[in-house]
């Protein structure tokens, strides 16, 4: 199959790695190959935490510049930070709530209006879907299900290589039992919203 | 994690390279496993910690890498297969014993895994530990992906046993932290009880024995070289053409993907058993092509081997690599870097995507102390006391979370070399810098390499203060236990007892969440001649979550003075558009340090 490249951007603690784990399990269930590169260690302490994923026959998970098919960003500024990995063919799913780093509070760095980051991406990428994943997660009953809102929204993208049914099965195996209901709800809400927009 | 032990043959798991290595060990009669945690190797230990008991494997987090290597070596000479792993700089710590391993040899398979960190995602340097194979006279194996990390464990044990040498397995961040689908084999764990047969002429390298051993080792390596020439893990993928690529580790993945995507006619020599360098195989390969691109990270090691071969046999081929400037001398490669190099080697620009960029300002997002981190209050207290006493201080730092004391607004890291160096350099700086020394070190790092330096400082009558930030865990690497912790079946070691026994002039222990008490303790330590030690004790908030309450700012009382933010820069605190501060309920861990800083008493418990 043609390789499908997914770049997940976020901040340490947002559940980037967990999201990719669910995606990976779903791929194993479907019988397609997946490789991923993730960041551990010092950068996890509140730093930018990107994960790079290729589904298909690729051996190497690191995405070449401009090579991203789908950008999933848990945070607006982190989405724009990934611009060099994107092209005018990239589709992006972005959570609208910013996480302001301490450098901005200290006045040694600047965080523009998140809308600016999003419109910049809208002007350059093929399609950008913006979600209030935090509110959707809260409505679903668990703020920590934010990452499953994002995964659900991604699953609605036309070329997304793994079907909903595999993802849901993988979620049931990977998430704590008491959190599954909220996470499934979050996933479905993300899917519906994104489906409408796409 | 349990499934790494329980998965059945034929199952497919989505595993990190590090996790796959554990399964590989379990499938290949592993008996003993030991480590000191260090990114990017830490997850190997995390998995063993979880499953070793059930699997029947002996596992320990040792005090440091040298001890870990010695524990594994002792198993290997007792006839038990052993596995020890560490980050690249950890092998520097273990090097003293590692350098004798080939001389004494092993009686059962022994694998020393070094996880290198090209581009330094989590390290103080990007040393290329493939040199250690050459320095220590041991065979070197380089996996490219998680499946290979699993499969090569068995192969490495076989090589080790066939030649009676330990094997160095070298991964990089991109292999250890690569996740992929891995096919499972059968678990087959070794016995935990070995048998040691005394043979001092082999196992005690006093000069006369070492003299003979070195010759024996060189002969063994010649035999391994012959073996490497025929190894099924060193193979040519022939897609035609006159250009060759020699690749090892993750660069093989990049090369193969680019060749496939662009339908290039090249021959690829994938080397896995890379030292002793398989000269016969490589020479035949070189003769079959006109030019060759060497794809390796970080130093031009194979490239120099290739030049040496070409010179030795009088063969003339064009070599593209680091030494002719085709590829960079530093950092990890990327698909783009390798694509450019291949474009140069084939003389045709390979197609790429139109590049996007932005002119908008993006915020810097460096790593930071977590909300509720006990270190934050202690750094603030040190800053205040130093100001109050008008001390011209220098702050040697160390390896661990407190390295983040480097960041604004703290700026409390002036010098850092390695694990434990805060006390050793502090001992020196107390005499040579003209400044008052305040060193910062963590609990695990103190056990690892801080103790000999503290003995040195006390013995030499130095005047310095050592802040031991004891958060009851090895935190930066993800939370591994250390000797200071009470655990089932282990004895807790008291930092106070060690420090007191060394004979420091002042010792006190404080809770860093209490700013006033911390302030007093530091003040007293800094007023003491000789070596003074302050132990700042409070569990890591990631391991023992606090959060009984969270705090909020009363906007009526907040004057927007920003003292809280400017002093501790907690990631849970933000400045609103009207200039007042807010605390994020999700992020706040309820440590209460900010409450003590606010002059308006505007930070209150959230109800």
Short mmCIF file of N, CA and C in Angstrom, two decimals, chain B residues 370-533:
data_model
loop_
_atom_site.label_atom_id
_atom_site.label_comp_id
_atom_site.label_asym_id
_atom_site.label_seq_id
_atom_site.Cartn_x
_atom_site.Cartn_y
_atom_site.Cartn_z
N UNK B 370 7.98 20.34 36.41
CA UNK B 370 6.53 20.09 36.36
C UNK B 370 5.81 20.97 37.38
N UNK B 371 4.52 21.25 37.17
CA UNK B 371 3.75 21.93 38.22
C UNK B 371 3.81 21.05 39.49
N UNK B 372 4.10 21.67 40.61
CA UNK B 372 4.17 20.91 41.86
C UNK B 372 5.51 20.25 42.10
N UNK B 373 6.47 20.42 41.20
CA UNK B 373 7.79 19.82 41.39
C UNK B 373 8.43 20.36 42.66
N UNK B 374 8.90 19.49 43.55
CA UNK B 374 9.49 19.98 44.81
C UNK B 374 10.77 20.80 44.60
N UNK B 375 11.43 20.64 43.45
CA UNK B 375 12.67 21.40 43.24
C UNK B 375 12.43 22.90 43.12
N UNK B 376 11.24 23.27 42.63
CA UNK B 376 10.97 24.67 42.31
C UNK B 376 11.15 25.57 43.54
N UNK B 377 10.55 25.17 44.66
CA UNK B 377 10.61 25.99 45.86
C UNK B 377 12.03 26.11 46.39
N UNK B 378 12.80 25.02 46.28
CA UNK B 378 14.17 25.02 46.79
C UNK B 378 15.05 25.98 46.00
N UNK B 379 14.87 25.99 44.68
CA UNK B 379 15.66 26.92 43.86
C UNK B 379 15.31 28.37 44.22
N UNK B 380 14.03 28.59 44.46
CA UNK B 380 13.61 29.95 44.82
C UNK B 380 14.24 30.36 46.16
N UNK B 381 14.25 29.41 47.11
CA UNK B 381 14.81 29.71 48.44
C UNK B 381 16.30 30.00 48.33
N UNK B 382 17.03 29.23 47.53
CA UNK B 382 18.47 29.46 47.37
C UNK B 382 18.71 30.86 46.80
N UNK B 383 17.92 31.21 45.78
CA UNK B 383 18.07 32.53 45.16
C UNK B 383 17.92 33.64 46.20
N UNK B 384 16.90 33.48 47.05
CA UNK B 384 16.62 34.53 48.03
C UNK B 384 17.74 34.65 49.07
N UNK B 385 18.24 33.52 49.53
CA UNK B 385 19.28 33.56 50.56
C UNK B 385 20.58 34.14 49.98
N UNK B 386 20.90 33.73 48.77
CA UNK B 386 22.12 34.23 48.14
C UNK B 386 22.06 35.76 48.02
N UNK B 387 20.86 36.25 47.66
CA UNK B 387 20.67 37.71 47.55
C UNK B 387 20.79 38.36 48.93
N UNK B 388 20.11 37.76 49.89
CA UNK B 388 20.06 38.34 51.24
C UNK B 388 21.46 38.43 51.85
N UNK B 389 22.26 37.38 51.67
CA UNK B 389 23.59 37.36 52.28
C UNK B 389 24.65 37.98 51.36
N UNK B 390 24.21 38.50 50.21
CA UNK B 390 25.12 39.11 49.23
C UNK B 390 26.29 38.18 48.90
N UNK B 391 25.94 36.93 48.58
CA UNK B 391 26.98 35.94 48.28
C UNK B 391 27.25 35.91 46.79
N UNK B 392 28.52 35.89 46.42
CA UNK B 392 28.90 35.72 45.02
C UNK B 392 29.04 34.21 44.81
N UNK B 393 27.97 33.59 44.31
CA UNK B 393 27.93 32.13 44.30
C UNK B 393 28.15 31.55 42.91
N UNK B 394 28.64 30.32 42.88
CA UNK B 394 28.72 29.55 41.64
C UNK B 394 27.93 28.26 41.88
N UNK B 395 27.21 27.82 40.83
CA UNK B 395 26.29 26.70 41.00
C UNK B 395 26.65 25.51 40.09
N UNK B 396 27.49 24.62 40.55
CA UNK B 396 27.71 23.40 39.77
C UNK B 396 26.43 22.58 39.76
N UNK B 397 26.08 22.05 38.60
CA UNK B 397 24.83 21.29 38.50
C UNK B 397 25.12 19.83 38.15
N UNK B 398 24.07 19.06 38.02
CA UNK B 398 24.28 17.63 37.81
C UNK B 398 23.23 17.08 36.84
N UNK B 399 23.31 15.75 36.61
CA UNK B 399 22.42 15.12 35.63
C UNK B 399 21.13 14.65 36.31
N UNK B 400 20.02 15.19 35.87
CA UNK B 400 18.72 14.81 36.43
C UNK B 400 17.75 15.94 36.21
N UNK B 401 16.59 15.88 36.86
CA UNK B 401 15.59 16.93 36.65
C UNK B 401 16.13 18.32 37.00
N UNK B 402 16.97 18.35 38.04
CA UNK B 402 17.48 19.66 38.50
C UNK B 402 18.40 20.31 37.48
N UNK B 403 18.77 19.60 36.42
CA UNK B 403 19.47 20.28 35.33
C UNK B 403 18.58 21.41 34.79
N UNK B 404 17.26 21.23 34.98
CA UNK B 404 16.32 22.26 34.53
C UNK B 404 16.43 23.54 35.37
N UNK B 405 17.18 23.50 36.46
CA UNK B 405 17.50 24.72 37.22
C UNK B 405 18.30 25.70 36.37
N UNK B 406 18.76 25.21 35.22
CA UNK B 406 19.45 26.04 34.23
C UNK B 406 18.52 27.12 33.66
N UNK B 407 17.22 26.73 33.56
CA UNK B 407 16.25 27.56 32.84
C UNK B 407 15.90 28.83 33.62
N UNK B 408 15.42 29.86 32.89
CA UNK B 408 14.88 31.01 33.61
C UNK B 408 13.62 30.57 34.38
N UNK B 409 13.30 31.20 35.47
CA UNK B 409 13.99 32.35 36.06
C UNK B 409 15.10 31.94 37.04
N UNK B 410 15.41 30.64 37.11
CA UNK B 410 16.32 30.18 38.17
C UNK B 410 17.80 30.46 37.86
N UNK B 411 18.23 30.11 36.66
CA UNK B 411 19.63 30.32 36.26
C UNK B 411 20.60 29.79 37.31
N UNK B 412 20.36 28.55 37.75
CA UNK B 412 21.22 27.99 38.80
C UNK B 412 21.96 26.76 38.28
N UNK B 413 22.62 26.91 37.17
CA UNK B 413 23.48 25.83 36.67
C UNK B 413 24.64 26.49 35.95
N UNK B 414 25.82 26.45 36.56
CA UNK B 414 26.98 27.12 35.98
C UNK B 414 27.96 26.15 35.33
N UNK B 415 27.94 24.91 35.79
CA UNK B 415 28.96 23.98 35.28
C UNK B 415 28.43 22.56 35.42
N UNK B 416 28.57 21.78 34.34
CA UNK B 416 28.07 20.41 34.36
C UNK B 416 28.92 19.54 33.45
N UNK B 417 29.40 18.44 33.96
CA UNK B 417 30.18 17.52 33.12
C UNK B 417 29.48 16.18 32.98
N UNK B 418 29.09 15.59 34.10
CA UNK B 418 28.59 14.22 34.05
C UNK B 418 27.89 13.90 35.36
N UNK B 419 27.41 12.66 35.49
CA UNK B 419 26.78 12.20 36.72
C UNK B 419 27.73 12.40 37.90
N UNK B 420 27.29 13.12 38.91
CA UNK B 420 28.08 13.32 40.13
C UNK B 420 29.05 14.49 40.06
N UNK B 421 29.15 15.11 38.90
CA UNK B 421 30.19 16.14 38.74
C UNK B 421 29.92 17.40 39.55
N UNK B 422 28.68 17.60 40.01
CA UNK B 422 28.40 18.83 40.76
C UNK B 422 29.25 18.90 42.01
N UNK B 423 29.52 17.75 42.63
CA UNK B 423 30.29 17.78 43.89
C UNK B 423 31.79 17.80 43.58
N UNK B 424 32.22 17.01 42.59
CA UNK B 424 33.65 17.01 42.23
C UNK B 424 34.10 18.37 41.71
N UNK B 425 33.30 18.97 40.81
CA UNK B 425 33.69 20.29 40.30
C UNK B 425 33.52 21.33 41.42
N UNK B 426 32.52 21.10 42.28
CA UNK B 426 32.32 22.02 43.42
C UNK B 426 33.53 22.02 44.33
N UNK B 427 34.07 20.83 44.55
CA UNK B 427 35.26 20.72 45.39
C UNK B 427 36.41 21.53 44.78
N UNK B 428 36.56 21.44 43.47
CA UNK B 428 37.61 22.21 42.79
C UNK B 428 37.30 23.69 42.77
N UNK B 429 36.06 24.02 42.39
CA UNK B 429 35.69 25.44 42.28
C UNK B 429 35.79 26.16 43.62
N UNK B 430 35.59 25.44 44.72
CA UNK B 430 35.67 26.09 46.03
C UNK B 430 37.07 26.64 46.27
N UNK B 431 38.06 26.06 45.59
CA UNK B 431 39.44 26.53 45.78
C UNK B 431 39.91 27.45 44.67
N UNK B 432 39.33 27.30 43.47
CA UNK B 432 39.91 28.00 42.32
C UNK B 432 39.05 29.11 41.73
N UNK B 433 37.76 29.15 42.09
CA UNK B 433 36.86 30.07 41.37
C UNK B 433 36.74 31.43 42.05
N UNK B 434 37.12 31.51 43.31
CA UNK B 434 36.92 32.77 44.03
C UNK B 434 35.47 33.00 44.40
N UNK B 435 34.65 31.97 44.27
CA UNK B 435 33.23 32.13 44.58
C UNK B 435 32.79 31.11 45.61
N UNK B 436 31.63 31.35 46.19
CA UNK B 436 31.04 30.42 47.15
C UNK B 436 30.28 29.35 46.36
N UNK B 437 30.61 28.08 46.61
CA UNK B 437 30.03 26.98 45.84
C UNK B 437 28.72 26.47 46.44
N UNK B 438 27.70 26.39 45.59
CA UNK B 438 26.45 25.72 45.97
C UNK B 438 26.14 24.70 44.88
N UNK B 439 26.34 23.43 45.19
CA UNK B 439 26.15 22.35 44.21
C UNK B 439 24.76 21.77 44.34
N UNK B 440 24.19 21.37 43.20
CA UNK B 440 22.88 20.70 43.19
C UNK B 440 23.01 19.30 42.64
N UNK B 441 22.50 18.33 43.39
CA UNK B 441 22.56 16.94 42.94
C UNK B 441 21.29 16.24 43.42
N UNK B 442 20.88 15.17 42.74
CA UNK B 442 19.68 14.43 43.14
C UNK B 442 20.02 13.20 43.95
N UNK B 443 19.00 12.53 44.46
CA UNK B 443 19.23 11.35 45.30
C UNK B 443 19.91 10.22 44.53
N UNK B 444 19.36 9.89 43.37
CA UNK B 444 19.91 8.77 42.61
C UNK B 444 21.33 9.08 42.12
N UNK B 445 21.53 10.31 41.70
CA UNK B 445 22.84 10.72 41.21
C UNK B 445 23.87 10.75 42.34
N UNK B 446 23.40 11.11 43.55
CA UNK B 446 24.29 11.08 44.70
C UNK B 446 24.80 9.66 44.95
N UNK B 447 23.88 8.69 44.94
CA UNK B 447 24.30 7.30 45.12
C UNK B 447 25.22 6.84 43.98
N UNK B 448 24.89 7.28 42.78
CA UNK B 448 25.58 6.83 41.56
C UNK B 448 27.04 7.26 41.54
N UNK B 449 27.30 8.56 41.78
CA UNK B 449 28.67 9.04 41.62
C UNK B 449 29.00 10.22 42.51
N UNK B 450 28.08 10.59 43.41
CA UNK B 450 28.33 11.77 44.24
C UNK B 450 29.16 11.47 45.48
N UNK B 451 29.08 10.23 45.96
CA UNK B 451 29.68 9.91 47.26
C UNK B 451 31.22 10.06 47.27
N UNK B 452 31.94 9.50 46.28
CA UNK B 452 33.40 9.68 46.30
C UNK B 452 33.81 11.15 46.26
N UNK B 453 33.04 11.97 45.52
CA UNK B 453 33.37 13.40 45.42
C UNK B 453 33.13 14.11 46.75
N UNK B 454 32.08 13.68 47.47
CA UNK B 454 31.81 14.30 48.78
C UNK B 454 32.93 13.95 49.76
N UNK B 455 33.40 12.72 49.69
CA UNK B 455 34.53 12.31 50.54
C UNK B 455 35.74 13.19 50.22
N UNK B 456 35.95 13.42 48.93
CA UNK B 456 37.09 14.26 48.50
C UNK B 456 36.99 15.67 49.07
N UNK B 457 35.78 16.24 49.00
CA UNK B 457 35.60 17.62 49.48
C UNK B 457 35.82 17.72 50.98
N UNK B 458 35.28 16.75 51.72
CA UNK B 458 35.44 16.78 53.18
C UNK B 458 36.91 16.55 53.54
N UNK B 459 37.50 15.58 52.89
CA UNK B 459 38.90 15.24 53.17
C UNK B 459 39.82 16.43 52.93
N UNK B 460 39.50 17.23 51.91
CA UNK B 460 40.34 18.36 51.55
C UNK B 460 39.95 19.67 52.24
N UNK B 461 39.04 19.56 53.23
CA UNK B 461 38.62 20.75 53.97
C UNK B 461 38.07 21.87 53.09
N UNK B 462 37.36 21.50 52.03
CA UNK B 462 36.76 22.51 51.17
C UNK B 462 35.58 23.17 51.87
N UNK B 463 35.29 24.39 51.46
CA UNK B 463 34.07 25.03 51.94
C UNK B 463 33.09 25.10 50.79
N UNK B 464 32.04 24.35 50.92
CA UNK B 464 31.01 24.32 49.87
C UNK B 464 29.71 23.78 50.46
N UNK B 465 28.60 24.11 49.78
CA UNK B 465 27.30 23.59 50.20
C UNK B 465 26.75 22.68 49.11
N UNK B 466 26.32 21.51 49.54
CA UNK B 466 25.73 20.56 48.60
C UNK B 466 24.24 20.45 48.88
N UNK B 467 23.44 20.77 47.88
CA UNK B 467 21.99 20.64 47.99
C UNK B 467 21.62 19.28 47.39
N UNK B 468 21.22 18.35 48.22
CA UNK B 468 20.79 17.04 47.69
C UNK B 468 19.27 17.07 47.54
N UNK B 469 18.82 17.15 46.30
CA UNK B 469 17.39 17.26 46.04
C UNK B 469 16.82 15.84 45.94
N UNK B 470 16.37 15.36 47.09
CA UNK B 470 15.93 13.97 47.21
C UNK B 470 14.43 13.88 46.94
N UNK B 471 14.07 13.49 45.71
CA UNK B 471 12.64 13.35 45.39
C UNK B 471 12.22 11.88 45.39
N UNK B 472 12.99 11.05 46.08
CA UNK B 472 12.62 9.66 46.37
C UNK B 472 12.40 8.82 45.11
N UNK B 473 13.12 9.13 44.03
CA UNK B 473 12.94 8.37 42.79
C UNK B 473 14.02 8.83 41.80
N UNK B 474 14.27 8.03 40.78
CA UNK B 474 15.09 8.48 39.66
C UNK B 474 14.11 9.05 38.64
N UNK B 475 13.93 10.37 38.65
CA UNK B 475 12.73 10.96 38.04
C UNK B 475 12.85 11.22 36.54
N UNK B 476 13.95 11.83 36.13
CA UNK B 476 14.03 12.29 34.74
C UNK B 476 13.86 11.16 33.74
N UNK B 477 14.31 9.98 34.11
CA UNK B 477 14.25 8.84 33.19
C UNK B 477 12.89 8.13 33.25
N UNK B 478 11.96 8.66 34.01
CA UNK B 478 10.62 8.08 34.00
C UNK B 478 10.20 7.45 35.33
N UNK B 479 11.07 7.55 36.36
CA UNK B 479 10.63 7.09 37.68
C UNK B 479 11.06 5.68 38.02
N UNK B 480 12.37 5.46 38.10
CA UNK B 480 12.87 4.15 38.52
C UNK B 480 13.34 4.23 39.97
N UNK B 481 13.24 3.11 40.71
CA UNK B 481 13.66 3.13 42.11
C UNK B 481 15.17 3.28 42.26
N UNK B 482 15.61 3.72 43.43
CA UNK B 482 17.04 3.81 43.71
C UNK B 482 17.30 3.37 45.15
N UNK B 483 18.57 3.26 45.56
CA UNK B 483 18.86 2.66 46.88
C UNK B 483 18.28 3.43 48.06
N UNK B 484 17.85 4.67 47.85
CA UNK B 484 17.30 5.45 48.94
C UNK B 484 15.86 5.11 49.26
N UNK B 485 15.28 4.18 48.50
CA UNK B 485 13.86 3.89 48.66
C UNK B 485 13.62 2.56 49.37
N UNK B 486 12.62 2.57 50.23
CA UNK B 486 12.22 1.34 50.90
C UNK B 486 11.41 0.51 49.92
N UNK B 487 11.86 -0.71 49.63
CA UNK B 487 11.13 -1.58 48.71
C UNK B 487 11.17 -2.99 49.25
N UNK B 488 10.17 -3.77 48.83
CA UNK B 488 10.10 -5.15 49.28
C UNK B 488 11.36 -5.90 48.87
N UNK B 489 11.99 -6.57 49.83
CA UNK B 489 13.17 -7.38 49.52
C UNK B 489 14.45 -6.58 49.36
N UNK B 490 14.39 -5.25 49.56
CA UNK B 490 15.59 -4.43 49.41
C UNK B 490 15.79 -3.62 50.68
N UNK B 491 17.02 -3.25 50.95
CA UNK B 491 17.30 -2.45 52.13
C UNK B 491 17.43 -0.98 51.73
N UNK B 492 16.77 -0.12 52.48
CA UNK B 492 16.82 1.32 52.20
C UNK B 492 18.13 1.90 52.73
N UNK B 493 18.80 2.68 51.92
CA UNK B 493 20.06 3.30 52.33
C UNK B 493 19.78 4.76 52.70
N UNK B 494 20.25 5.17 53.86
CA UNK B 494 19.98 6.53 54.34
C UNK B 494 21.04 7.49 53.83
N UNK B 495 20.59 8.52 53.13
CA UNK B 495 21.53 9.54 52.65
C UNK B 495 22.14 10.27 53.85
N UNK B 496 21.31 10.55 54.86
CA UNK B 496 21.82 11.24 56.06
C UNK B 496 22.98 10.45 56.69
N UNK B 497 22.79 9.13 56.81
CA UNK B 497 23.82 8.31 57.47
C UNK B 497 25.13 8.35 56.68
N UNK B 498 25.03 8.32 55.36
CA UNK B 498 26.24 8.38 54.53
C UNK B 498 26.93 9.73 54.72
N UNK B 499 26.12 10.80 54.62
CA UNK B 499 26.69 12.15 54.68
C UNK B 499 27.34 12.38 56.05
N UNK B 500 26.65 11.91 57.10
CA UNK B 500 27.18 12.08 58.45
C UNK B 500 28.48 11.29 58.60
N UNK B 501 28.49 10.06 58.07
CA UNK B 501 29.68 9.21 58.21
C UNK B 501 30.89 9.82 57.50
N UNK B 502 30.62 10.55 56.42
CA UNK B 502 31.74 11.18 55.71
C UNK B 502 32.31 12.34 56.54
N UNK B 503 31.49 12.88 57.43
CA UNK B 503 32.01 13.87 58.37
C UNK B 503 31.84 15.32 57.95
N UNK B 504 30.71 15.64 57.33
CA UNK B 504 30.47 17.04 56.95
C UNK B 504 30.26 17.89 58.19
N UNK B 505 30.43 19.20 58.05
CA UNK B 505 30.32 20.09 59.21
C UNK B 505 28.89 20.47 59.55
N UNK B 506 28.01 20.33 58.56
CA UNK B 506 26.62 20.73 58.79
C UNK B 506 25.71 19.89 57.92
N UNK B 507 24.65 19.38 58.52
CA UNK B 507 23.68 18.59 57.76
C UNK B 507 22.29 18.87 58.28
N UNK B 508 21.37 19.15 57.35
CA UNK B 508 19.98 19.29 57.76
C UNK B 508 19.08 18.81 56.63
N UNK B 509 17.86 18.42 57.01
CA UNK B 509 16.90 17.95 56.02
C UNK B 509 15.66 18.83 56.09
N UNK B 510 15.17 19.30 54.94
CA UNK B 510 13.98 20.16 54.94
C UNK B 510 12.98 19.71 53.89
N UNK B 511 11.74 20.19 54.10
CA UNK B 511 10.69 19.99 53.11
C UNK B 511 10.67 21.22 52.19
N UNK B 512 10.97 21.04 50.91
CA UNK B 512 11.11 22.20 50.02
C UNK B 512 9.78 22.91 49.75
N UNK B 513 8.65 22.29 50.11
CA UNK B 513 7.37 23.00 49.96
C UNK B 513 7.22 24.08 51.03
N UNK B 514 8.08 23.99 52.06
CA UNK B 514 8.05 25.00 53.11
C UNK B 514 9.18 26.00 52.84
N UNK B 515 8.82 27.12 52.24
CA UNK B 515 9.82 28.09 51.79
C UNK B 515 10.60 28.66 52.97
N UNK B 516 9.89 28.95 54.07
CA UNK B 516 10.55 29.59 55.22
C UNK B 516 11.59 28.64 55.83
N UNK B 517 11.19 27.39 56.04
CA UNK B 517 12.12 26.42 56.63
C UNK B 517 13.31 26.18 55.70
N UNK B 518 13.05 26.13 54.40
CA UNK B 518 14.12 25.94 53.43
C UNK B 518 15.10 27.11 53.49
N UNK B 519 14.53 28.29 53.58
CA UNK B 519 15.30 29.53 53.67
C UNK B 519 16.27 29.48 54.86
N UNK B 520 15.72 29.11 56.01
CA UNK B 520 16.54 29.05 57.23
C UNK B 520 17.67 28.02 57.08
N UNK B 521 17.31 26.86 56.52
CA UNK B 521 18.29 25.77 56.39
C UNK B 521 19.44 26.19 55.48
N UNK B 522 19.10 26.83 54.37
CA UNK B 522 20.15 27.23 53.41
C UNK B 522 21.03 28.31 54.03
N UNK B 523 20.38 29.21 54.77
CA UNK B 523 21.12 30.30 55.40
C UNK B 523 22.17 29.74 56.37
N UNK B 524 21.74 28.77 57.14
CA UNK B 524 22.66 28.17 58.11
C UNK B 524 23.79 27.42 57.39
N UNK B 525 23.43 26.70 56.33
CA UNK B 525 24.45 25.95 55.57
C UNK B 525 25.48 26.90 54.98
N UNK B 526 25.01 28.02 54.46
CA UNK B 526 25.93 28.96 53.81
C UNK B 526 26.77 29.73 54.83
N UNK B 527 26.35 29.71 56.07
CA UNK B 527 27.13 30.39 57.11
C UNK B 527 28.13 29.45 57.76
N UNK B 528 28.18 28.21 57.30
CA UNK B 528 29.07 27.22 57.90
C UNK B 528 30.36 27.11 57.11
N UNK B 529 31.48 27.09 57.81
CA UNK B 529 32.78 26.79 57.18
C UNK B 529 32.83 25.29 56.88
N UNK B 530 33.56 24.90 55.88
CA UNK B 530 33.68 23.48 55.56
C UNK B 530 32.52 23.03 54.68
N UNK B 531 32.33 21.73 54.60
CA UNK B 531 31.27 21.20 53.74
C UNK B 531 29.95 21.15 54.49
N UNK B 532 28.92 21.76 53.91
CA UNK B 532 27.58 21.68 54.50
C UNK B 532 26.64 21.04 53.49
N UNK B 533 25.69 20.27 54.02
CA UNK B 533 24.76 19.56 53.14
C UNK B 533 23.33 19.86 53.57
#
